[in-house]
PDB file of C-alpha atoms in Angstrom:
ATOM      1  CA  MET I   1      79.345  32.164  85.478  1.00 91.00           C
ATOM      2  CA  ILE I   2      74.980  32.609  84.988  1.00 93.00           C
ATOM      3  CA  VAL I   3      73.333  30.144  82.715  1.00 93.00           C
ATOM      4  CA  ILE I   4      69.321  30.091  81.936  1.00 90.00           C
ATOM      5  CA  SER I   5      67.571  27.860  80.085  1.00 90.00           C
ATOM      6  CA  TYR I   6      64.087  28.127  78.671  1.00 83.00           C
ATOM      7  CA  ASN I   7      61.827  26.663  76.836  1.00 85.00           C
ATOM      8  CA  ILE I   8      60.033  29.657  75.803  1.00 79.00           C
ATOM      9  CA  ARG I   9      57.740  28.159  73.403  1.00 79.00           C
ATOM     10  CA  SER I  10      57.664  31.023  70.718  1.00 78.00           C
ATOM     11  CA  LEU I  11      60.352  33.957  71.338  1.00 78.00           C
ATOM     12  CA  GLY I  12      58.026  35.757  68.402  1.00 75.00           C
ATOM     13  CA  ASN I  13      55.706  36.668  70.904  1.00 80.00           C
ATOM     14  CA  ILE I  14      56.419  40.274  72.068  1.00 85.00           C
ATOM     15  CA  ALA I  15      55.361  39.215  75.717  1.00 86.00           C
ATOM     16  CA  LYS I  16      57.525  36.678  75.827  1.00 82.00           C
ATOM     17  CA  GLN I  17      60.457  38.358  74.525  1.00 84.00           C
ATOM     18  CA  ARG I  18      60.172  40.800  77.327  1.00 88.00           C
ATOM     19  CA  ASP I  19      59.874  38.477  79.710  1.00 87.00           C
ATOM     20  CA  CYS I  20      62.645  36.740  78.494  1.00 85.00           C
ATOM     21  CA  ARG I  21      64.869  40.078  78.630  1.00 89.00           C
ATOM     22  CA  ASP I  22      63.701  40.768  82.030  1.00 91.00           C
ATOM     23  CA  LEU I  23      64.668  37.665  83.449  1.00 89.00           C
ATOM     24  CA  ILE I  24      68.066  38.056  81.487  1.00 91.00           C
ATOM     25  CA  SER I  25      68.560  41.479  83.574  1.00 91.00           C
ATOM     26  CA  SER I  26      67.487  40.524  86.738  1.00 92.00           C
ATOM     27  CA  GLU I  27      69.757  37.439  86.863  1.00 91.00           C
ATOM     28  CA  LYS I  28      72.463  39.029  85.231  1.00 93.00           C
ATOM     29  CA  ALA I  29      72.754  36.258  82.821  1.00 93.00           C
ATOM     30  CA  ASP I  30      76.014  35.562  80.860  1.00 95.00           C
ATOM     31  CA  LEU I  31      74.462  32.573  78.437  1.00 96.00           C
ATOM     32  CA  CYS I  32      70.676  32.298  77.519  1.00 95.00           C
ATOM     33  CA  PHE I  33      69.548  28.915  76.023  1.00 94.00           C
ATOM     34  CA  ILE I  34      66.463  28.845  74.131  1.00 90.00           C
ATOM     35  CA  GLN I  35      64.251  25.854  73.414  1.00 91.00           C
ATOM     36  CA  GLU I  36      61.140  26.055  71.021  1.00 89.00           C
ATOM     37  CA  SER I  37      61.819  29.257  69.851  1.00 82.00           C
ATOM     38  CA  LYS I  38      59.169  28.931  66.714  1.00 83.00           C
ATOM     39  CA  LEU I  39      61.306  31.239  64.713  1.00 81.00           C
ATOM     40  CA  GLU I  40      62.227  30.376  61.043  1.00 78.00           C
ATOM     41  CA  GLU I  41      64.577  33.341  61.227  1.00 82.00           C
ATOM     42  CA  PHE I  42      66.693  34.973  63.594  1.00 81.00           C
ATOM     43  CA  SER I  43      68.073  38.494  63.019  1.00 82.00           C
ATOM     44  CA  GLU I  44      70.918  40.848  64.645  1.00 85.00           C
ATOM     45  CA  SER I  45      68.135  43.415  65.651  1.00 85.00           C
ATOM     46  CA  LEU I  46      65.811  40.771  67.239  1.00 85.00           C
ATOM     47  CA  CYS I  47      68.802  39.303  68.963  1.00 84.00           C
ATOM     48  CA  TYR I  48      69.911  42.776  70.602  1.00 87.00           C
ATOM     49  CA  SER I  49      66.039  43.400  71.471  1.00 86.00           C
ATOM     50  CA  TRP I  50      65.295  40.280  73.048  1.00 87.00           C
ATOM     51  CA  TRP I  51      69.034  40.420  74.934  1.00 89.00           C
ATOM     52  CA  GLY I  52      68.513  44.015  76.008  1.00 87.00           C
ATOM     53  CA  ALA I  53      71.888  45.154  74.765  1.00 87.00           C
ATOM     54  CA  ASN I  54      73.888  44.713  71.889  1.00 90.00           C
ATOM     55  CA  ASN I  55      76.857  42.840  73.603  1.00 92.00           C
ATOM     56  CA  CYS I  56      75.929  39.262  72.656  1.00 92.00           C
ATOM     57  CA  LYS I  57      76.564  36.991  69.872  1.00 93.00           C
ATOM     58  CA  TRP I  58      74.207  33.816  69.009  1.00 90.00           C
ATOM     59  CA  ALA I  59      74.053  30.847  67.159  1.00 92.00           C
ATOM     60  CA  ALA I  60      70.522  29.148  66.403  1.00 88.00           C
ATOM     61  CA  ARG I  61      68.714  26.344  64.365  1.00 89.00           C
ATOM     62  CA  ASN I  62      65.606  28.040  62.906  1.00 82.00           C
ATOM     63  CA  SER I  63      62.313  26.228  63.346  1.00 84.00           C
ATOM     64  CA  GLU I  64      60.648  24.269  60.631  1.00 78.00           C
ATOM     65  CA  GLY I  65      57.494  26.287  59.785  1.00 69.00           C
ATOM     66  CA  ARG I  66      56.381  26.730  63.708  1.00 69.00           C
ATOM     67  CA  SER I  67      57.773  23.968  64.964  1.00 75.00           C
ATOM     68  CA  GLY I  68      60.935  23.580  67.304  1.00 81.00           C
ATOM     69  CA  GLY I  69      63.612  26.030  67.156  1.00 86.00           C
ATOM     70  CA  ILE I  70      66.934  26.367  69.317  1.00 91.00           C
ATOM     71  CA  LEU I  71      68.843  29.484  70.092  1.00 92.00           C
ATOM     72  CA  CYS I  72      72.024  29.936  71.971  1.00 93.00           C
ATOM     73  CA  ALA I  73      73.081  33.746  72.718  1.00 94.00           C
ATOM     74  CA  TRP I  74      75.779  34.914  75.122  1.00 96.00           C
ATOM     75  CA  ASN I  75      77.558  37.961  76.558  1.00 96.00           C
ATOM     76  CA  LYS I  76      80.716  38.427  73.716  1.00 95.00           C
ATOM     77  CA  ASP I  77      82.441  39.992  76.030  1.00 95.00           C
ATOM     78  CA  LEU I  78      82.864  37.242  78.836  1.00 97.00           C
ATOM     79  CA  PHE I  79      82.578  34.124  76.297  1.00 96.00           C
ATOM     80  CA  PHE I  80      84.498  33.716  73.206  1.00 96.00           C
ATOM     81  CA  VAL I  81      82.648  31.427  71.028  1.00 96.00           C
ATOM     82  CA  SER I  82      85.463  29.333  68.746  1.00 95.00           C
ATOM     83  CA  SER I  83      83.250  26.707  67.173  1.00 94.00           C
ATOM     84  CA  LYS I  84      79.330  26.124  66.915  1.00 93.00           C
ATOM     85  CA  TRP I  85      77.242  23.344  65.121  1.00 91.00           C
ATOM     86  CA  ASP I  86      73.677  22.526  64.756  1.00 88.00           C
ATOM     87  CA  PHE I  87      71.817  19.338  63.798  1.00 88.00           C
ATOM     88  CA  PRO I  88      68.273  17.900  64.290  1.00 90.00           C
ATOM     89  CA  GLY I  89      67.607  18.345  68.038  1.00 92.00           C
ATOM     90  CA  ALA I  90      70.735  20.454  68.916  1.00 94.00           C
ATOM     91  CA  VAL I  91      72.672  23.332  68.853  1.00 95.00           C
ATOM     92  CA  ILE I  92      76.607  23.147  70.076  1.00 96.00           C
ATOM     93  CA  ILE I  93      78.911  26.014  71.042  1.00 96.00           C
ATOM     94  CA  ILE I  94      82.495  25.755  72.030  1.00 96.00           C
ATOM     95  CA  GLY I  95      84.607  28.329  73.586  1.00 96.00           C
ATOM     96  CA  VAL I  96      86.231  30.077  76.173  1.00 96.00           C
ATOM     97  CA  TRP I  97      85.109  31.772  79.269  1.00 96.00           C
ATOM     98  CA  ARG I  98      87.260  34.842  79.402  1.00 94.00           C
ATOM     99  CA  PRO I  99      87.212  35.522  83.214  1.00 93.00           C
ATOM    100  CA  ASN I 100      89.434  32.453  83.832  1.00 92.00           C
ATOM    101  CA  ASN I 101      90.187  31.113  80.528  1.00 94.00           C
ATOM    102  CA  LEU I 102      88.266  28.086  81.069  1.00 94.00           C
ATOM    103  CA  ARG I 103      87.384  26.081  77.832  1.00 95.00           C
ATOM    104  CA  CYS I 104      83.868  25.027  77.637  1.00 95.00           C
ATOM    105  CA  CYS I 105      81.228  23.186  75.523  1.00 96.00           C
ATOM    106  CA  PHE I 106      77.366  24.262  75.949  1.00 97.00           C
ATOM    107  CA  VAL I 107      74.588  21.301  73.890  1.00 96.00           C
ATOM    108  CA  ASN I 108      71.593  22.902  73.815  1.00 96.00           C
ATOM    109  CA  VAL I 109      68.636  20.094  73.265  1.00 95.00           C
ATOM    110  CA  TYR I 110      65.083  20.448  72.212  1.00 93.00           C
ATOM    111  CA  ALA I 111      64.616  16.718  71.573  1.00 92.00           C
ATOM    112  CA  PRO I 112      61.925  15.004  68.817  1.00 90.00           C
ATOM    113  CA  SER I 113      59.299  13.473  70.153  1.00 85.00           C
ATOM    114  CA  ASN I 114      59.894  10.209  67.721  1.00 89.00           C
ATOM    115  CA  PRO I 115      61.351   7.872  69.798  1.00 87.00           C
ATOM    116  CA  SER I 116      63.629   6.771  67.232  1.00 89.00           C
ATOM    117  CA  GLU I 117      64.788  10.350  66.299  1.00 92.00           C
ATOM    118  CA  LYS I 118      65.320  10.491  69.910  1.00 91.00           C
ATOM    119  CA  HIS I 119      67.868   7.788  70.236  1.00 91.00           C
ATOM    120  CA  VAL I 120      69.851   8.816  67.114  1.00 93.00           C
ATOM    121  CA  LEU I 121      70.092  12.072  68.975  1.00 93.00           C
ATOM    122  CA  TRP I 122      71.387  10.761  72.420  1.00 93.00           C
ATOM    123  CA  ASP I 123      73.836   8.561  70.370  1.00 93.00           C
ATOM    124  CA  MET I 124      75.074  11.594  68.510  1.00 93.00           C
ATOM    125  CA  ILE I 125      75.632  13.745  71.800  1.00 93.00           C
ATOM    126  CA  ARG I 126      77.190  10.663  73.708  1.00 93.00           C
ATOM    127  CA  VAL I 127      79.784  10.150  70.841  1.00 92.00           C
ATOM    128  CA  PHE I 128      80.559  14.158  70.865  1.00 92.00           C
ATOM    129  CA  VAL I 129      80.587  14.182  74.972  1.00 92.00           C
ATOM    130  CA  ASP I 130      83.168  10.950  74.721  1.00 91.00           C
ATOM    131  CA  GLN I 131      85.387  12.959  72.085  1.00 91.00           C
ATOM    132  CA  ASN I 132      85.472  16.384  74.337  1.00 91.00           C
ATOM    133  CA  LYS I 133      86.200  15.251  77.599  1.00 88.00           C
ATOM    134  CA  ASP I 134      88.927  17.664  78.354  1.00 91.00           C
ATOM    135  CA  LEU I 135      86.251  20.178  77.861  1.00 93.00           C
ATOM    136  CA  CYS I 136      83.938  21.556  80.661  1.00 94.00           C
ATOM    137  CA  LEU I 137      80.936  20.095  79.129  1.00 95.00           C
ATOM    138  CA  CYS I 138      77.264  21.186  79.692  1.00 96.00           C
ATOM    139  CA  VAL I 139      74.201  19.591  77.993  1.00 96.00           C
ATOM    140  CA  LEU I 140      70.941  21.609  79.055  1.00 95.00           C
ATOM    141  CA  GLY I 141      67.371  21.858  77.471  1.00 93.00           C
ATOM    142  CA  ASP I 142      64.091  20.159  77.113  1.00 91.00           C
ATOM    143  CA  PHE I 143      65.032  16.386  76.499  1.00 92.00           C
ATOM    144  CA  ASN I 144      61.283  15.332  75.852  1.00 88.00           C
ATOM    145  CA  ALA I 145      61.943  12.134  78.068  1.00 84.00           C
ATOM    146  CA  ILE I 146      61.726  10.823  81.509  1.00 81.00           C
ATOM    147  CA  ARG I 147      64.617   9.002  83.458  1.00 80.00           C
ATOM    148  CA  ASP I 148      62.025   7.278  85.564  1.00 81.00           C
ATOM    149  CA  PRO I 149      58.046   6.766  85.918  1.00 75.00           C
ATOM    150  CA  GLY I 150      57.599   9.240  89.034  1.00 69.00           C
ATOM    151  CA  GLU I 151      58.922  11.881  86.428  1.00 67.00           C
ATOM    152  CA  ARG I 152      55.293  11.930  84.688  1.00 70.00           C
ATOM    153  CA  VAL I 153      52.159  12.072  86.095  1.00 72.00           C
ATOM    154  CA  GLY I 154      48.628  12.180  85.178  1.00 75.00           C
ATOM    155  CA  SER I 155      49.436  11.074  81.503  1.00 61.00           C
ATOM    156  CA  GLY I 156      47.038   8.517  80.118  1.00 53.00           C
ATOM    157  CA  GLU I 157      49.364   7.443  77.943  1.00 55.00           C
ATOM    158  CA  PRO I 158      52.058   4.517  78.982  1.00 54.00           C
ATOM    159  CA  TYR I 159      55.524   6.145  80.176  1.00 57.00           C
ATOM    160  CA  GLY I 160      57.642   4.183  77.599  1.00 73.00           C
ATOM    161  CA  ALA I 161      59.826   1.752  79.585  1.00 80.00           C
ATOM    162  CA  THR I 162      62.025   1.118  77.162  1.00 82.00           C
ATOM    163  CA  GLU I 163      62.414   4.726  76.419  1.00 83.00           C
ATOM    164  CA  THR I 164      62.797   5.705  79.873  1.00 85.00           C
ATOM    165  CA  ARG I 165      65.561   2.814  80.230  1.00 89.00           C
ATOM    166  CA  LEU I 166      67.252   4.364  76.876  1.00 89.00           C
ATOM    167  CA  PHE I 167      67.367   7.955  78.120  1.00 89.00           C
ATOM    168  CA  ASP I 168      68.848   7.102  81.566  1.00 90.00           C
ATOM    169  CA  LEU I 169      71.606   4.351  80.062  1.00 92.00           C
ATOM    170  CA  PHE I 170      72.468   7.492  78.062  1.00 92.00           C
ATOM    171  CA  ILE I 171      73.106  10.135  80.807  1.00 92.00           C
ATOM    172  CA  ARG I 172      74.984   7.307  82.844  1.00 93.00           C
ATOM    173  CA  GLU I 173      77.103   5.859  79.793  1.00 93.00           C
ATOM    174  CA  SER I 174      78.048   9.730  78.811  1.00 92.00           C
ATOM    175  CA  GLU I 175      79.286  10.068  82.402  1.00 93.00           C
ATOM    176  CA  LEU I 176      77.223  13.096  82.748  1.00 94.00           C
ATOM    177  CA  LEU I 177      76.034  14.404  86.126  1.00 94.00           C
ATOM    178  CA  GLU I 178      72.560  15.959  86.848  1.00 90.00           C
ATOM    179  CA  ILE I 179      72.307  19.286  88.528  1.00 86.00           C
ATOM    180  CA  ARG I 180      69.440  19.356  90.791  1.00 79.00           C
ATOM    181  CA  THR I 181      67.317  22.222  90.504  1.00 71.00           C
ATOM    182  CA  GLN I 182      65.235  23.917  92.919  1.00 63.00           C
ATOM    183  CA  GLY I 183      61.361  24.789  92.883  1.00 60.00           C
ATOM    184  CA  ARG I 184      58.984  22.733  90.838  1.00 67.00           C
ATOM    185  CA  LYS I 185      59.622  19.051  90.635  1.00 68.00           C
ATOM    186  CA  PHE I 186      57.734  19.177  87.274  1.00 61.00           C
ATOM    187  CA  THR I 187      58.943  21.156  83.951  1.00 60.00           C
ATOM    188  CA  TRP I 188      55.937  20.489  81.772  1.00 56.00           C
ATOM    189  CA  TYR I 189      52.108  20.927  82.592  1.00 57.00           C
ATOM    190  CA  GLN I 190      48.984  20.705  80.820  1.00 62.00           C
ATOM    191  CA  PRO I 191      47.129  23.644  81.093  1.00 65.00           C
ATOM    192  CA  ASN I 192      44.484  22.013  83.326  1.00 64.00           C
ATOM    193  CA  GLY I 193      47.519  20.763  85.571  1.00 61.00           C
ATOM    194  CA  ARG I 194      46.473  17.392  85.672  1.00 70.00           C
ATOM    195  CA  CYS I 195      49.230  15.879  83.482  1.00 76.00           C
ATOM    196  CA  LYS I 196      52.745  16.698  84.113  1.00 70.00           C
ATOM    197  CA  SER I 197      56.439  15.821  83.406  1.00 66.00           C
ATOM    198  CA  LYS I 198      59.978  16.309  84.054  1.00 67.00           C
ATOM    199  CA  LEU I 199      61.415  16.882  80.942  1.00 76.00           C
ATOM    200  CA  ASP I 200      63.978  19.631  81.329  1.00 84.00           C
ATOM    201  CA  ARG I 201      67.366  19.102  82.875  1.00 89.00           C
ATOM    202  CA  PHE I 202      71.000  20.555  83.511  1.00 91.00           C
ATOM    203  CA  LEU I 203      73.808  17.774  82.785  1.00 95.00           C
ATOM    204  CA  VAL I 204      77.598  18.236  83.307  1.00 95.00           C
ATOM    205  CA  ASN I 205      80.583  16.219  82.990  1.00 94.00           C
ATOM    206  CA  LYS I 206      82.812  15.716  86.134  1.00 92.00           C
ATOM    207  CA  LYS I 207      85.540  18.417  84.774  1.00 91.00           C
ATOM    208  CA  TRP I 208      82.440  21.162  85.053  1.00 90.00           C
ATOM    209  CA  ILE I 209      82.240  20.198  88.767  1.00 87.00           C
ATOM    210  CA  THR I 210      86.047  19.986  89.534  1.00 84.00           C
ATOM    211  CA  GLU I 211      86.956  22.884  87.611  1.00 73.00           C
TER     212      GLU I 211
END
């Protein structure tokens, strides 16, 4: 199973649609999770064009104006989705990975910047994870939070010790494991490169690792 998570910052941009389609094709992705689509509507024709074929289905939370937007898309021949939900900050899909009949759940996150709204999101995901331990769970996307001060550099704003502690606590109490990524340490950069943070992550439960 090949999974892509991409904070695209406007899927309505033709060049970014092409870049994403090329990435899905080159990596032979089975599922793709988009954050910050900035799309108020998402159509079948756009999905097929962006995916590069008509063998896909999707679940989306549309943006509010030009803010936010979350999209999950998958190869319908390989992954059968039985349930899907969306709420502020996340879209959830549950289904069966057909090649080995594995029941999986994906939580695609685009967290709000407001700390109190973020904490509500952590609590909702924590409860969901606790209720679905029998599934292979993957929580991924842009969490808009750091786990320790070293994951933010160059910002003039305080890193927020309480928020950082609560985010790390959410991950540990949910018994999620972070998949270490290769390449750049930071996932968000200001255009001038002076400020940078690690905001994007792949988190999985133990069943995901063992299965």
